[in-house]
Amino acid sequence: MNQPDYSKIEVYLDSNQEAIASYSPPAQMELDTSKLDDGEHTIKFVAIDTGNKRSIKKINFVVRNGPGITVYGLKDNDVVEGKLHLLLNSYGGAYMEKWEPARAETPAPIPTWTWIVFIGIVVWSMYYFIDQWSPTGSFAETPTYQNIRHEETNEANNIKTIGISGSEVYRKSCSSCHQENGQGVPNVFPPLAGNLVVNDNDPSKHIRTVLFGLQGETINGTLYNTPMPGWAEQLSNEELAAVINHERSSWGNNGRMVTPEEVRKVREEGK
Ligand code: HEC
């Protein structure tokens, strides 16, 4: 046990030359900040041992006994112009008898639009969910709903196209010439996007072309000498209906859907 024996600790505040207190350690002291001005202060402790050696410890601190202040609408170093609408609040303060939480909660304008966005999202998701189950009119003929529609058609007409993806057939058999995006190749392979035959309400020319091929036709002002091969040998009525419907509902096209039954009839009529 060889503790240094401090005989005295003196306490100084700010630049005061006179000690505000003197203790023989160990000691407890109370610092009443309510007697101090708000702002920065320094407290200094000087310990003096029996041999009159001194050591000094300084601590800087900030006193704030007044109320807190919040300002919405302007921050440090903001670049601003015109009129500003600032929202001010002050709360607390060490002297207040009772802490009143409501006073600390500045009525910021955020909650209003948060609620609107939140309700909007909820309403939209409910709408979307319901809409998924019964696509209406124009949506029913998009690729997304074709399977659903085909299943419905199947029930009515007993036609089997379930499991055949028109876009898959297109990718394998047609996209090498007409391109994945339906734009074709200028002067060599005609675009199917916006094509009159593909959007024609009467699908018989569309079906006939895909079944038996085409050559030397002028399409939208361009003469094509390259031949379009027929697919009657390679593709079933179901696959042909699926790929034709894919073309009729992709790239902005909006032709009426065809059934394998219609393809069968054209196939039997022959070229
Ligand atoms: C080898 C290239 C090639 C392939 C593969 C091909 N086509 Fe074509 N297609 C053409 C050419 C070339 C024409 C234009 C023929 C003409 O007018 O002389 C054409 C024309 C068409 C037309 C007629 C457009 C109009 O306005 O008359 C349709 C519809 C069509 N193709 C659909 C398909 C479908 C569906 C497939 C896949 C099953 C397919 N094509 C595969 C080259 C191709």
PDB file of C-alpha atoms and ligand atoms in Angstrom:
ATOM      1  CA  MET A   1       0.000   0.000   0.000  1.00  0.00           C
ATOM      2  CA  ASN A   2       1.877   2.984  -1.202  1.00  0.00           C
ATOM      3  CA  GLN A   3      -0.801   5.510  -2.118  1.00  0.00           C
ATOM      4  CA  PRO A   4       0.261   9.085  -2.727  1.00  0.00           C
ATOM      5  CA  ASP A   5      -1.009  11.247   0.014  1.00  0.00           C
ATOM      6  CA  TYR A   6      -2.639  14.328  -1.522  1.00  0.00           C
ATOM      7  CA  SER A   7      -3.245  16.789   1.137  1.00  0.00           C
ATOM      8  CA  LYS A   8      -5.433  19.069  -0.930  1.00  0.00           C
ATOM      9  CA  ILE A   9      -7.462  19.475  -4.138  1.00  0.00           C
ATOM     10  CA  GLU A  10      -8.388  22.967  -5.217  1.00  0.00           C
ATOM     11  CA  VAL A  11     -11.109  23.672  -7.768  1.00  0.00           C
ATOM     12  CA  TYR A  12     -11.013  26.638 -10.161  1.00  0.00           C
ATOM     13  CA  LEU A  13     -13.672  27.740 -12.586  1.00  0.00           C
ATOM     14  CA  ASP A  14     -12.932  29.467 -15.892  1.00  0.00           C
ATOM     15  CA  SER A  15     -10.319  32.168 -15.582  1.00  0.00           C
ATOM     16  CA  ASN A  16     -10.960  32.857 -11.893  1.00  0.00           C
ATOM     17  CA  GLN A  17      -7.750  33.153  -9.956  1.00  0.00           C
ATOM     18  CA  GLU A  18      -9.454  32.193  -6.726  1.00  0.00           C
ATOM     19  CA  ALA A  19     -10.388  28.604  -6.010  1.00  0.00           C
ATOM     20  CA  ILE A  20     -14.140  28.082  -5.683  1.00  0.00           C
ATOM     21  CA  ALA A  21     -13.557  25.156  -3.335  1.00  0.00           C
ATOM     22  CA  SER A  22     -10.825  23.172  -1.636  1.00  0.00           C
ATOM     23  CA  TYR A  23     -11.081  19.570  -0.453  1.00  0.00           C
ATOM     24  CA  SER A  24      -8.950  16.953   1.170  1.00  0.00           C
ATOM     25  CA  PRO A  25      -9.349  13.854  -0.929  1.00  0.00           C
ATOM     26  CA  PRO A  26     -11.256  11.706  -1.415  1.00  0.00           C
ATOM     27  CA  ALA A  27     -14.145  14.145  -1.543  1.00  0.00           C
ATOM     28  CA  GLN A  28     -17.482  14.717  -3.245  1.00  0.00           C
ATOM     29  CA  MET A  29     -18.476  18.076  -4.602  1.00  0.00           C
ATOM     30  CA  GLU A  30     -21.613  19.528  -6.162  1.00  0.00           C
ATOM     31  CA  LEU A  31     -21.296  21.821  -9.148  1.00  0.00           C
ATOM     32  CA  ASP A  32     -24.441  23.905  -9.529  1.00  0.00           C
ATOM     33  CA  THR A  33     -24.534  24.809 -13.229  1.00  0.00           C
ATOM     34  CA  SER A  34     -27.685  26.853 -12.780  1.00  0.00           C
ATOM     35  CA  LYS A  35     -25.466  29.558 -11.322  1.00  0.00           C
ATOM     36  CA  LEU A  36     -23.398  29.621 -14.500  1.00  0.00           C
ATOM     37  CA  ASP A  37     -24.139  31.351 -17.767  1.00  0.00           C
ATOM     38  CA  ASP A  38     -25.129  29.098 -20.674  1.00  0.00           C
ATOM     39  CA  GLY A  39     -22.101  28.408 -22.839  1.00  0.00           C
ATOM     40  CA  GLU A  40     -18.573  27.041 -22.644  1.00  0.00           C
ATOM     41  CA  HIS A  41     -16.780  26.721 -19.357  1.00  0.00           C
ATOM     42  CA  THR A  42     -13.594  25.189 -18.013  1.00  0.00           C
ATOM     43  CA  ILE A  43     -13.184  23.603 -14.634  1.00  0.00           C
ATOM     44  CA  LYS A  44      -9.680  23.088 -13.296  1.00  0.00           C
ATOM     45  CA  PHE A  45      -8.597  20.784 -10.484  1.00  0.00           C
ATOM     46  CA  VAL A  46      -5.248  21.313  -8.839  1.00  0.00           C
ATOM     47  CA  ALA A  47      -3.945  18.587  -6.552  1.00  0.00           C
ATOM     48  CA  ILE A  48      -1.136  19.511  -4.120  1.00  0.00           C
ATOM     49  CA  ASP A  49       0.667  16.724  -2.239  1.00  0.00           C
ATOM     50  CA  THR A  50       2.510  16.877   1.019  1.00  0.00           C
ATOM     51  CA  GLY A  51       5.788  17.670  -0.745  1.00  0.00           C
ATOM     52  CA  ASN A  52       4.039  20.622  -2.400  1.00  0.00           C
ATOM     53  CA  LYS A  53       4.142  19.038  -5.854  1.00  0.00           C
ATOM     54  CA  ARG A  54       1.190  20.001  -8.075  1.00  0.00           C
ATOM     55  CA  SER A  55      -0.741  18.276 -10.808  1.00  0.00           C
ATOM     56  CA  ILE A  56      -3.463  19.907 -12.870  1.00  0.00           C
ATOM     57  CA  LYS A  57      -6.488  18.512 -14.696  1.00  0.00           C
ATOM     58  CA  LYS A  58      -8.694  20.672 -16.916  1.00  0.00           C
ATOM     59  CA  ILE A  59     -12.154  19.732 -18.181  1.00  0.00           C
ATOM     60  CA  ASN A  60     -14.086  21.796 -20.746  1.00  0.00           C
ATOM     61  CA  PHE A  61     -17.854  21.648 -20.674  1.00  0.00           C
ATOM     62  CA  VAL A  62     -20.906  23.415 -22.083  1.00  0.00           C
ATOM     63  CA  VAL A  63     -23.796  24.596 -19.933  1.00  0.00           C
ATOM     64  CA  ARG A  64     -27.246  24.800 -21.396  1.00  0.00           C
ATOM     65  CA  ASN A  65     -29.995  25.467 -18.914  1.00  0.00           C
ATOM     66  CA  GLY A  66     -32.218  27.381 -21.301  1.00  0.00           C
ATOM     67  CA  PRO A  67     -34.780  25.680 -23.548  1.00  0.00           C
ATOM     68  CA  GLY A  68     -33.669  23.639 -26.593  1.00  0.00           C
ATOM     69  CA  ILE A  69     -34.409  25.075 -30.015  1.00  0.00           C
ATOM     70  CA  THR A  70     -35.322  23.280 -33.227  1.00  0.00           C
ATOM     71  CA  VAL A  71     -35.679  24.905 -36.626  1.00  0.00           C
ATOM     72  CA  TYR A  72     -37.125  23.070 -39.650  1.00  0.00           C
ATOM     73  CA  GLY A  73     -36.640  24.501 -43.095  1.00  0.00           C
ATOM     74  CA  LEU A  74     -33.131  25.912 -42.797  1.00  0.00           C
ATOM     75  CA  LYS A  75     -29.877  24.148 -41.987  1.00  0.00           C
ATOM     76  CA  ASP A  76     -26.318  25.303 -41.496  1.00  0.00           C
ATOM     77  CA  ASN A  77     -24.818  26.504 -44.794  1.00  0.00           C
ATOM     78  CA  ASP A  78     -27.997  25.896 -46.814  1.00  0.00           C
ATOM     79  CA  VAL A  79     -28.126  27.749 -50.139  1.00  0.00           C
ATOM     80  CA  VAL A  80     -31.516  29.439 -50.306  1.00  0.00           C
ATOM     81  CA  GLU A  81     -33.549  31.888 -52.351  1.00  0.00           C
ATOM     82  CA  GLY A  82     -36.981  33.510 -52.217  1.00  0.00           C
ATOM     83  CA  LYS A  83     -39.246  33.202 -49.195  1.00  0.00           C
ATOM     84  CA  LEU A  84     -38.554  30.486 -46.659  1.00  0.00           C
ATOM     85  CA  HIS A  85     -41.158  28.910 -44.412  1.00  0.00           C
ATOM     86  CA  LEU A  86     -39.478  27.990 -41.168  1.00  0.00           C
ATOM     87  CA  LEU A  87     -40.995  25.886 -38.439  1.00  0.00           C
ATOM     88  CA  LEU A  88     -39.739  26.771 -34.952  1.00  0.00           C
ATOM     89  CA  ASN A  89     -40.030  24.979 -31.678  1.00  0.00           C
ATOM     90  CA  SER A  90     -38.397  25.190 -28.279  1.00  0.00           C
ATOM     91  CA  TYR A  91     -38.738  22.733 -25.470  1.00  0.00           C
ATOM     92  CA  GLY A  92     -37.331  21.558 -22.176  1.00  0.00           C
ATOM     93  CA  GLY A  93     -35.004  23.617 -20.078  1.00  0.00           C
ATOM     94  CA  ALA A  94     -33.507  22.368 -16.846  1.00  0.00           C
ATOM     95  CA  TYR A  95     -35.823  24.485 -14.737  1.00  0.00           C
ATOM     96  CA  MET A  96     -39.055  23.011 -15.996  1.00  0.00           C
ATOM     97  CA  GLU A  97     -40.752  21.174 -13.172  1.00  0.00           C
ATOM     98  CA  LYS A  98     -42.452  18.626 -15.393  1.00  0.00           C
ATOM     99  CA  TRP A  99     -41.104  17.071 -18.586  1.00  0.00           C
ATOM    100  CA  GLU A 100     -43.778  17.405 -21.210  1.00  0.00           C
ATOM    101  CA  PRO A 101     -42.990  15.093 -24.189  1.00  0.00           C
ATOM    102  CA  ALA A 102     -45.538  16.752 -26.458  1.00  0.00           C
ATOM    103  CA  ARG A 103     -43.504  19.937 -26.320  1.00  0.00           C
ATOM    104  CA  ALA A 104     -40.405  18.159 -27.602  1.00  0.00           C
ATOM    105  CA  GLU A 105     -42.292  16.761 -30.581  1.00  0.00           C
ATOM    106  CA  THR A 106     -42.199  19.492 -33.163  1.00  0.00           C
ATOM    107  CA  PRO A 107     -45.279  19.198 -35.397  1.00  0.00           C
ATOM    108  CA  ALA A 108     -43.230  18.532 -38.522  1.00  0.00           C
ATOM    109  CA  PRO A 109     -45.096  18.434 -41.858  1.00  0.00           C
ATOM    110  CA  ILE A 110     -43.840  14.938 -42.782  1.00  0.00           C
ATOM    111  CA  PRO A 111     -46.736  12.760 -41.497  1.00  0.00           C
ATOM    112  CA  THR A 112     -49.269  14.080 -44.016  1.00  0.00           C
ATOM    113  CA  TRP A 113     -47.600  12.878 -47.185  1.00  0.00           C
ATOM    114  CA  THR A 114     -46.278   9.764 -45.480  1.00  0.00           C
ATOM    115  CA  TRP A 115     -49.869   8.790 -44.907  1.00  0.00           C
ATOM    116  CA  ILE A 116     -50.903   9.594 -48.450  1.00  0.00           C
ATOM    117  CA  VAL A 117     -48.077   7.511 -49.903  1.00  0.00           C
ATOM    118  CA  PHE A 118     -48.801   4.690 -47.487  1.00  0.00           C
ATOM    119  CA  ILE A 119     -52.507   4.583 -48.267  1.00  0.00           C
ATOM    120  CA  GLY A 120     -51.716   4.860 -51.991  1.00  0.00           C
ATOM    121  CA  ILE A 121     -49.464   1.812 -51.823  1.00  0.00           C
ATOM    122  CA  VAL A 122     -52.022  -0.213 -49.896  1.00  0.00           C
ATOM    123  CA  VAL A 123     -54.850   0.687 -52.282  1.00  0.00           C
ATOM    124  CA  TRP A 124     -52.712  -0.032 -55.329  1.00  0.00           C
ATOM    125  CA  SER A 125     -51.567  -3.407 -54.026  1.00  0.00           C
ATOM    126  CA  MET A 126     -55.159  -4.399 -53.267  1.00  0.00           C
ATOM    127  CA  TYR A 127     -56.206  -3.311 -56.738  1.00  0.00           C
ATOM    128  CA  TYR A 128     -53.307  -5.195 -58.308  1.00  0.00           C
ATOM    129  CA  PHE A 129     -54.078  -8.319 -56.324  1.00  0.00           C
ATOM    130  CA  ILE A 130     -57.733  -8.338 -57.332  1.00  0.00           C
ATOM    131  CA  ASP A 131     -56.853  -7.441 -60.910  1.00  0.00           C
ATOM    132  CA  GLN A 132     -54.543 -10.451 -61.146  1.00  0.00           C
ATOM    133  CA  TRP A 133     -57.483 -12.795 -60.771  1.00  0.00           C
ATOM    134  CA  SER A 134     -59.685 -11.325 -63.472  1.00  0.00           C
ATOM    135  CA  PRO A 135     -57.827  -9.433 -66.225  1.00  0.00           C
ATOM    136  CA  THR A 136     -60.168  -7.162 -68.103  1.00  0.00           C
ATOM    137  CA  GLY A 137     -60.549  -6.389 -71.815  1.00  0.00           C
ATOM    138  CA  SER A 138     -57.314  -5.084 -73.207  1.00  0.00           C
ATOM    139  CA  PHE A 139     -55.165  -6.818 -70.562  1.00  0.00           C
ATOM    140  CA  ALA A 140     -56.649 -10.247 -71.166  1.00  0.00           C
ATOM    141  CA  GLU A 141     -54.871 -10.526 -74.516  1.00  0.00           C
ATOM    142  CA  THR A 142     -51.363  -9.657 -73.336  1.00  0.00           C
ATOM    143  CA  PRO A 143     -48.810 -12.487 -73.023  1.00  0.00           C
ATOM    144  CA  THR A 144     -49.078 -12.320 -69.235  1.00  0.00           C
ATOM    145  CA  TYR A 145     -52.685 -13.472 -69.264  1.00  0.00           C
ATOM    146  CA  GLN A 146     -52.694 -15.661 -72.333  1.00  0.00           C
ATOM    147  CA  ASN A 147     -52.289 -18.827 -70.323  1.00  0.00           C
ATOM    148  CA  ILE A 148     -55.216 -17.914 -68.102  1.00  0.00           C
ATOM    149  CA  ARG A 149     -57.320 -17.090 -71.147  1.00  0.00           C
ATOM    150  CA  HIS A 150     -56.338 -20.255 -72.909  1.00  0.00           C
ATOM    151  CA  GLU A 151     -57.405 -22.296 -69.954  1.00  0.00           C
ATOM    152  CA  GLU A 152     -60.751 -20.521 -70.029  1.00  0.00           C
ATOM    153  CA  THR A 153     -61.060 -21.047 -73.791  1.00  0.00           C
ATOM    154  CA  ASN A 154     -60.153 -24.668 -73.251  1.00  0.00           C
ATOM    155  CA  GLU A 155     -63.027 -25.132 -70.918  1.00  0.00           C
ATOM    156  CA  ALA A 156     -65.379 -23.692 -73.498  1.00  0.00           C
ATOM    157  CA  ASN A 157     -63.964 -25.190 -76.703  1.00  0.00           C
ATOM    158  CA  ASN A 158     -62.045 -28.137 -75.385  1.00  0.00           C
ATOM    159  CA  ILE A 159     -58.862 -26.993 -77.096  1.00  0.00           C
ATOM    160  CA  LYS A 160     -55.482 -27.982 -75.732  1.00  0.00           C
ATOM    161  CA  THR A 161     -52.864 -25.248 -75.754  1.00  0.00           C
ATOM    162  CA  ILE A 162     -51.865 -25.375 -72.109  1.00  0.00           C
ATOM    163  CA  GLY A 163     -48.129 -25.705 -71.660  1.00  0.00           C
ATOM    164  CA  ILE A 164     -47.215 -24.302 -75.083  1.00  0.00           C
ATOM    165  CA  SER A 165     -45.471 -20.973 -74.855  1.00  0.00           C
ATOM    166  CA  GLY A 166     -45.900 -18.815 -77.939  1.00  0.00           C
ATOM    167  CA  SER A 167     -42.831 -16.779 -77.075  1.00  0.00           C
ATOM    168  CA  GLU A 168     -40.795 -19.971 -76.796  1.00  0.00           C
ATOM    169  CA  VAL A 169     -41.899 -21.165 -80.267  1.00  0.00           C
ATOM    170  CA  TYR A 170     -41.187 -17.683 -81.625  1.00  0.00           C
ATOM    171  CA  ARG A 171     -37.701 -17.651 -80.124  1.00  0.00           C
ATOM    172  CA  LYS A 172     -36.863 -21.043 -81.665  1.00  0.00           C
ATOM    173  CA  SER A 173     -38.516 -20.764 -85.092  1.00  0.00           C
ATOM    174  CA  CYS A 174     -39.011 -17.102 -85.995  1.00  0.00           C
ATOM    175  CA  SER A 175     -36.684 -14.756 -84.103  1.00  0.00           C
ATOM    176  CA  SER A 176     -33.633 -15.579 -86.253  1.00  0.00           C
ATOM    177  CA  CYS A 177     -35.284 -13.644 -89.093  1.00  0.00           C
ATOM    178  CA  HIS A 178     -37.912 -11.384 -87.521  1.00  0.00           C
ATOM    179  CA  GLN A 179     -35.683 -10.719 -84.457  1.00  0.00           C
ATOM    180  CA  GLU A 180     -36.506 -11.046 -80.788  1.00  0.00           C
ATOM    181  CA  ASN A 181     -37.959  -7.526 -80.777  1.00  0.00           C
ATOM    182  CA  GLY A 182     -40.171  -8.150 -83.827  1.00  0.00           C
ATOM    183  CA  GLN A 183     -38.405  -5.427 -85.822  1.00  0.00           C
ATOM    184  CA  GLY A 184     -37.072  -7.735 -88.539  1.00  0.00           C
ATOM    185  CA  VAL A 185     -34.095  -6.710 -90.711  1.00  0.00           C
ATOM    186  CA  PRO A 186     -34.592  -3.781 -93.100  1.00  0.00           C
ATOM    187  CA  ASN A 187     -35.370  -4.893 -96.678  1.00  0.00           C
ATOM    188  CA  VAL A 188     -34.646  -8.557 -95.863  1.00  0.00           C
ATOM    189  CA  PHE A 189     -37.081  -9.696 -93.151  1.00  0.00           C
ATOM    190  CA  PRO A 190     -40.208  -7.592 -92.549  1.00  0.00           C
ATOM    191  CA  PRO A 191     -40.985  -6.230 -89.088  1.00  0.00           C
ATOM    192  CA  LEU A 192     -43.937  -7.901 -87.364  1.00  0.00           C
ATOM    193  CA  ALA A 193     -44.322  -5.018 -84.887  1.00  0.00           C
ATOM    194  CA  GLY A 194     -47.127  -2.829 -86.210  1.00  0.00           C
ATOM    195  CA  ASN A 195     -47.590  -5.200 -89.170  1.00  0.00           C
ATOM    196  CA  LEU A 196     -51.019  -4.950 -90.861  1.00  0.00           C
ATOM    197  CA  VAL A 197     -51.498  -8.693 -91.360  1.00  0.00           C
ATOM    198  CA  VAL A 198     -50.579  -9.395 -87.735  1.00  0.00           C
ATOM    199  CA  ASN A 199     -53.020  -6.763 -86.462  1.00  0.00           C
ATOM    200  CA  ASP A 200     -55.800  -7.623 -88.948  1.00  0.00           C
ATOM    201  CA  ASN A 201     -59.034  -8.619 -87.257  1.00  0.00           C
ATOM    202  CA  ASP A 202     -59.370 -11.378 -89.866  1.00  0.00           C
ATOM    203  CA  PRO A 203     -56.439 -13.690 -88.984  1.00  0.00           C
ATOM    204  CA  SER A 204     -56.717 -15.959 -92.039  1.00  0.00           C
ATOM    205  CA  LYS A 205     -53.846 -14.318 -93.975  1.00  0.00           C
ATOM    206  CA  HIS A 206     -51.662 -14.417 -90.856  1.00  0.00           C
ATOM    207  CA  ILE A 207     -52.403 -18.119 -90.355  1.00  0.00           C
ATOM    208  CA  ARG A 208     -51.980 -18.967 -94.034  1.00  0.00           C
ATOM    209  CA  THR A 209     -48.605 -17.159 -94.263  1.00  0.00           C
ATOM    210  CA  VAL A 210     -47.189 -18.940 -91.241  1.00  0.00           C
ATOM    211  CA  LEU A 211     -48.525 -22.335 -92.363  1.00  0.00           C
ATOM    212  CA  PHE A 212     -47.471 -22.219 -96.000  1.00  0.00           C
ATOM    213  CA  GLY A 213     -44.842 -19.450 -96.252  1.00  0.00           C
ATOM    214  CA  LEU A 214     -44.657 -16.398 -98.461  1.00  0.00           C
ATOM    215  CA  GLN A 215     -42.464 -14.926-101.183  1.00  0.00           C
ATOM    216  CA  GLY A 216     -42.303 -11.799-103.294  1.00  0.00           C
ATOM    217  CA  GLU A 217     -44.836  -9.850-101.266  1.00  0.00           C
ATOM    218  CA  THR A 218     -44.736  -6.062-100.910  1.00  0.00           C
ATOM    219  CA  ILE A 219     -45.207  -5.283 -97.237  1.00  0.00           C
ATOM    220  CA  ASN A 220     -45.686  -1.703 -96.144  1.00  0.00           C
ATOM    221  CA  GLY A 221     -44.064  -0.420 -99.350  1.00  0.00           C
ATOM    222  CA  THR A 222     -41.084  -2.774 -99.319  1.00  0.00           C
ATOM    223  CA  LEU A 223     -40.719  -5.700-101.736  1.00  0.00           C
ATOM    224  CA  TYR A 224     -39.225  -8.773-100.083  1.00  0.00           C
ATOM    225  CA  ASN A 225     -37.476 -11.266-102.365  1.00  0.00           C
ATOM    226  CA  THR A 226     -36.318 -13.425 -99.488  1.00  0.00           C
ATOM    227  CA  PRO A 227     -38.762 -16.269 -98.923  1.00  0.00           C
ATOM    228  CA  MET A 228     -40.591 -16.903 -95.674  1.00  0.00           C
ATOM    229  CA  PRO A 229     -40.602 -20.667 -95.060  1.00  0.00           C
ATOM    230  CA  GLY A 230     -43.883 -22.492 -94.285  1.00  0.00           C
ATOM    231  CA  TRP A 231     -44.262 -24.201 -90.920  1.00  0.00           C
ATOM    232  CA  ALA A 232     -47.090 -26.653 -91.623  1.00  0.00           C
ATOM    233  CA  GLU A 233     -44.714 -29.633 -91.410  1.00  0.00           C
ATOM    234  CA  GLN A 234     -42.769 -28.564 -88.305  1.00  0.00           C
ATOM    235  CA  LEU A 235     -45.398 -27.034 -86.020  1.00  0.00           C
ATOM    236  CA  SER A 236     -48.681 -28.397 -84.661  1.00  0.00           C
ATOM    237  CA  ASN A 237     -51.929 -26.428 -84.761  1.00  0.00           C
ATOM    238  CA  GLU A 238     -51.479 -25.690 -81.067  1.00  0.00           C
ATOM    239  CA  GLU A 239     -47.910 -24.420 -81.518  1.00  0.00           C
ATOM    240  CA  LEU A 240     -48.957 -22.315 -84.512  1.00  0.00           C
ATOM    241  CA  ALA A 241     -51.879 -20.768 -82.605  1.00  0.00           C
ATOM    242  CA  ALA A 242     -49.547 -20.035 -79.714  1.00  0.00           C
ATOM    243  CA  VAL A 243     -46.856 -18.357 -81.847  1.00  0.00           C
ATOM    244  CA  ILE A 244     -49.430 -16.438 -83.898  1.00  0.00           C
ATOM    245  CA  ASN A 245     -51.056 -15.185 -80.682  1.00  0.00           C
ATOM    246  CA  HIS A 246     -47.622 -14.243 -79.368  1.00  0.00           C
ATOM    247  CA  GLU A 247     -47.068 -12.074 -82.444  1.00  0.00           C
ATOM    248  CA  ARG A 248     -50.576 -10.614 -82.177  1.00  0.00           C
ATOM    249  CA  SER A 249     -50.021  -9.513 -78.594  1.00  0.00           C
ATOM    250  CA  SER A 250     -46.354  -8.446 -78.543  1.00  0.00           C
ATOM    251  CA  TRP A 251     -44.407  -5.298 -79.443  1.00  0.00           C
ATOM    252  CA  GLY A 252     -47.510  -3.104 -79.243  1.00  0.00           C
ATOM    253  CA  ASN A 253     -49.560  -5.370 -81.548  1.00  0.00           C
ATOM    254  CA  ASN A 254     -53.220  -5.840 -80.708  1.00  0.00           C
ATOM    255  CA  GLY A 255     -54.746  -8.415 -83.065  1.00  0.00           C
ATOM    256  CA  ARG A 256     -57.538 -10.736 -81.972  1.00  0.00           C
ATOM    257  CA  MET A 257     -56.457 -14.145 -80.676  1.00  0.00           C
ATOM    258  CA  VAL A 258     -56.760 -17.292 -82.784  1.00  0.00           C
ATOM    259  CA  THR A 259     -57.554 -20.860 -81.742  1.00  0.00           C
ATOM    260  CA  PRO A 260     -55.853 -24.109 -82.884  1.00  0.00           C
ATOM    261  CA  GLU A 261     -59.234 -24.964 -84.395  1.00  0.00           C
ATOM    262  CA  GLU A 262     -58.957 -21.972 -86.755  1.00  0.00           C
ATOM    263  CA  VAL A 263     -55.409 -23.058 -87.694  1.00  0.00           C
ATOM    264  CA  ARG A 264     -56.693 -26.565 -88.380  1.00  0.00           C
ATOM    265  CA  LYS A 265     -59.362 -25.220 -90.763  1.00  0.00           C
ATOM    266  CA  VAL A 266     -56.868 -23.122 -92.764  1.00  0.00           C
ATOM    267  CA  ARG A 267     -54.480 -26.086 -92.832  1.00  0.00           C
ATOM    268  CA  GLU A 268     -57.242 -28.261 -94.304  1.00  0.00           C
ATOM    269  CA  GLU A 269     -58.241 -25.645 -96.877  1.00  0.00           C
ATOM    270  CA  GLY A 270     -54.623 -25.841 -98.015  1.00  0.00           C
ATOM    271  CA  LYS A 271     -52.514 -23.321 -99.825  1.00  0.00           C
TER     272      LYS A 271
HETATM  273  C1  HEC B   1     -35.816 -17.578 -92.796  1.00  0.00           C
HETATM  274  C2  HEC B   1     -36.332 -16.330 -92.305  1.00  0.00           C
HETATM  275  C3  HEC B   1     -37.711 -16.352 -91.692  1.00  0.00           C
HETATM  276  C4  HEC B   1     -38.171 -17.122 -90.675  1.00  0.00           C
HETATM  277  C5  HEC B   1     -37.412 -18.169 -89.867  1.00  0.00           C
HETATM  278  C6  HEC B   1     -39.508 -16.693 -90.419  1.00  0.00           C
HETATM  279  N1  HEC B   1     -39.878 -15.727 -91.311  1.00  0.00           N
HETATM  280 FE1  HEC B   1     -41.666 -14.776 -91.377  1.00  0.00          FE
HETATM  281  N2  HEC B   1     -41.077 -13.810 -93.073  1.00  0.00           N
HETATM  282  C7  HEC B   1     -39.816 -13.875 -93.619  1.00  0.00           C
HETATM  283  C8  HEC B   1     -39.816 -13.098 -94.858  1.00  0.00           C
HETATM  284  C9  HEC B   1     -38.629 -12.925 -95.769  1.00  0.00           C
HETATM  285  C10 HEC B   1     -41.104 -12.576 -94.997  1.00  0.00           C
HETATM  286  C11 HEC B   1     -41.587 -11.723 -96.141  1.00  0.00           C
HETATM  287  C12 HEC B   1     -41.864 -12.603 -97.322  1.00  0.00           C
HETATM  288  C13 HEC B   1     -42.315 -11.832 -98.530  1.00  0.00           C
HETATM  289  O1  HEC B   1     -43.133 -10.940 -98.372  1.00  0.00           O
HETATM  290  O2  HEC B   1     -41.842 -12.144 -99.579  1.00  0.00           O
HETATM  291  C14 HEC B   1     -41.853 -13.005 -93.855  1.00  0.00           C
HETATM  292  C15 HEC B   1     -43.181 -12.658 -93.622  1.00  0.00           C
HETATM  293  C16 HEC B   1     -43.874 -13.041 -92.484  1.00  0.00           C
HETATM  294  C17 HEC B   1     -45.230 -12.630 -92.201  1.00  0.00           C
HETATM  295  C18 HEC B   1     -46.108 -11.815 -93.103  1.00  0.00           C
HETATM  296  C19 HEC B   1     -46.061 -10.342 -92.892  1.00  0.00           C
HETATM  297  C20 HEC B   1     -46.959  -9.635 -93.871  1.00  0.00           C
HETATM  298  O3  HEC B   1     -47.132  -8.419 -93.680  1.00  0.00           O
HETATM  299  O4  HEC B   1     -47.473 -10.269 -94.784  1.00  0.00           O
HETATM  300  C21 HEC B   1     -45.556 -13.166 -91.014  1.00  0.00           C
HETATM  301  C22 HEC B   1     -46.880 -13.014 -90.252  1.00  0.00           C
HETATM  302  C23 HEC B   1     -44.437 -13.947 -90.562  1.00  0.00           C
HETATM  303  N3  HEC B   1     -43.418 -13.829 -91.454  1.00  0.00           N
HETATM  304  C24 HEC B   1     -44.426 -14.684 -89.412  1.00  0.00           C
HETATM  305  C25 HEC B   1     -43.437 -15.602 -89.092  1.00  0.00           C
HETATM  306  C26 HEC B   1     -43.530 -16.561 -88.025  1.00  0.00           C
HETATM  307  C27 HEC B   1     -44.694 -16.738 -87.078  1.00  0.00           C
HETATM  308  C28 HEC B   1     -42.368 -17.269 -88.031  1.00  0.00           C
HETATM  309  C29 HEC B   1     -41.985 -18.410 -87.111  1.00  0.00           C
HETATM  310  C30 HEC B   1     -42.906 -19.510 -86.997  1.00  0.00           C
HETATM  311  C31 HEC B   1     -41.555 -16.751 -89.111  1.00  0.00           C
HETATM  312  N4  HEC B   1     -42.223 -15.742 -89.734  1.00  0.00           N
HETATM  313  C32 HEC B   1     -40.325 -17.237 -89.449  1.00  0.00           C
HETATM  314  C33 HEC B   1     -38.736 -14.573 -93.138  1.00  0.00           C
HETATM  315  C34 HEC B   1     -38.787 -15.486 -92.094  1.00  0.00           C
END
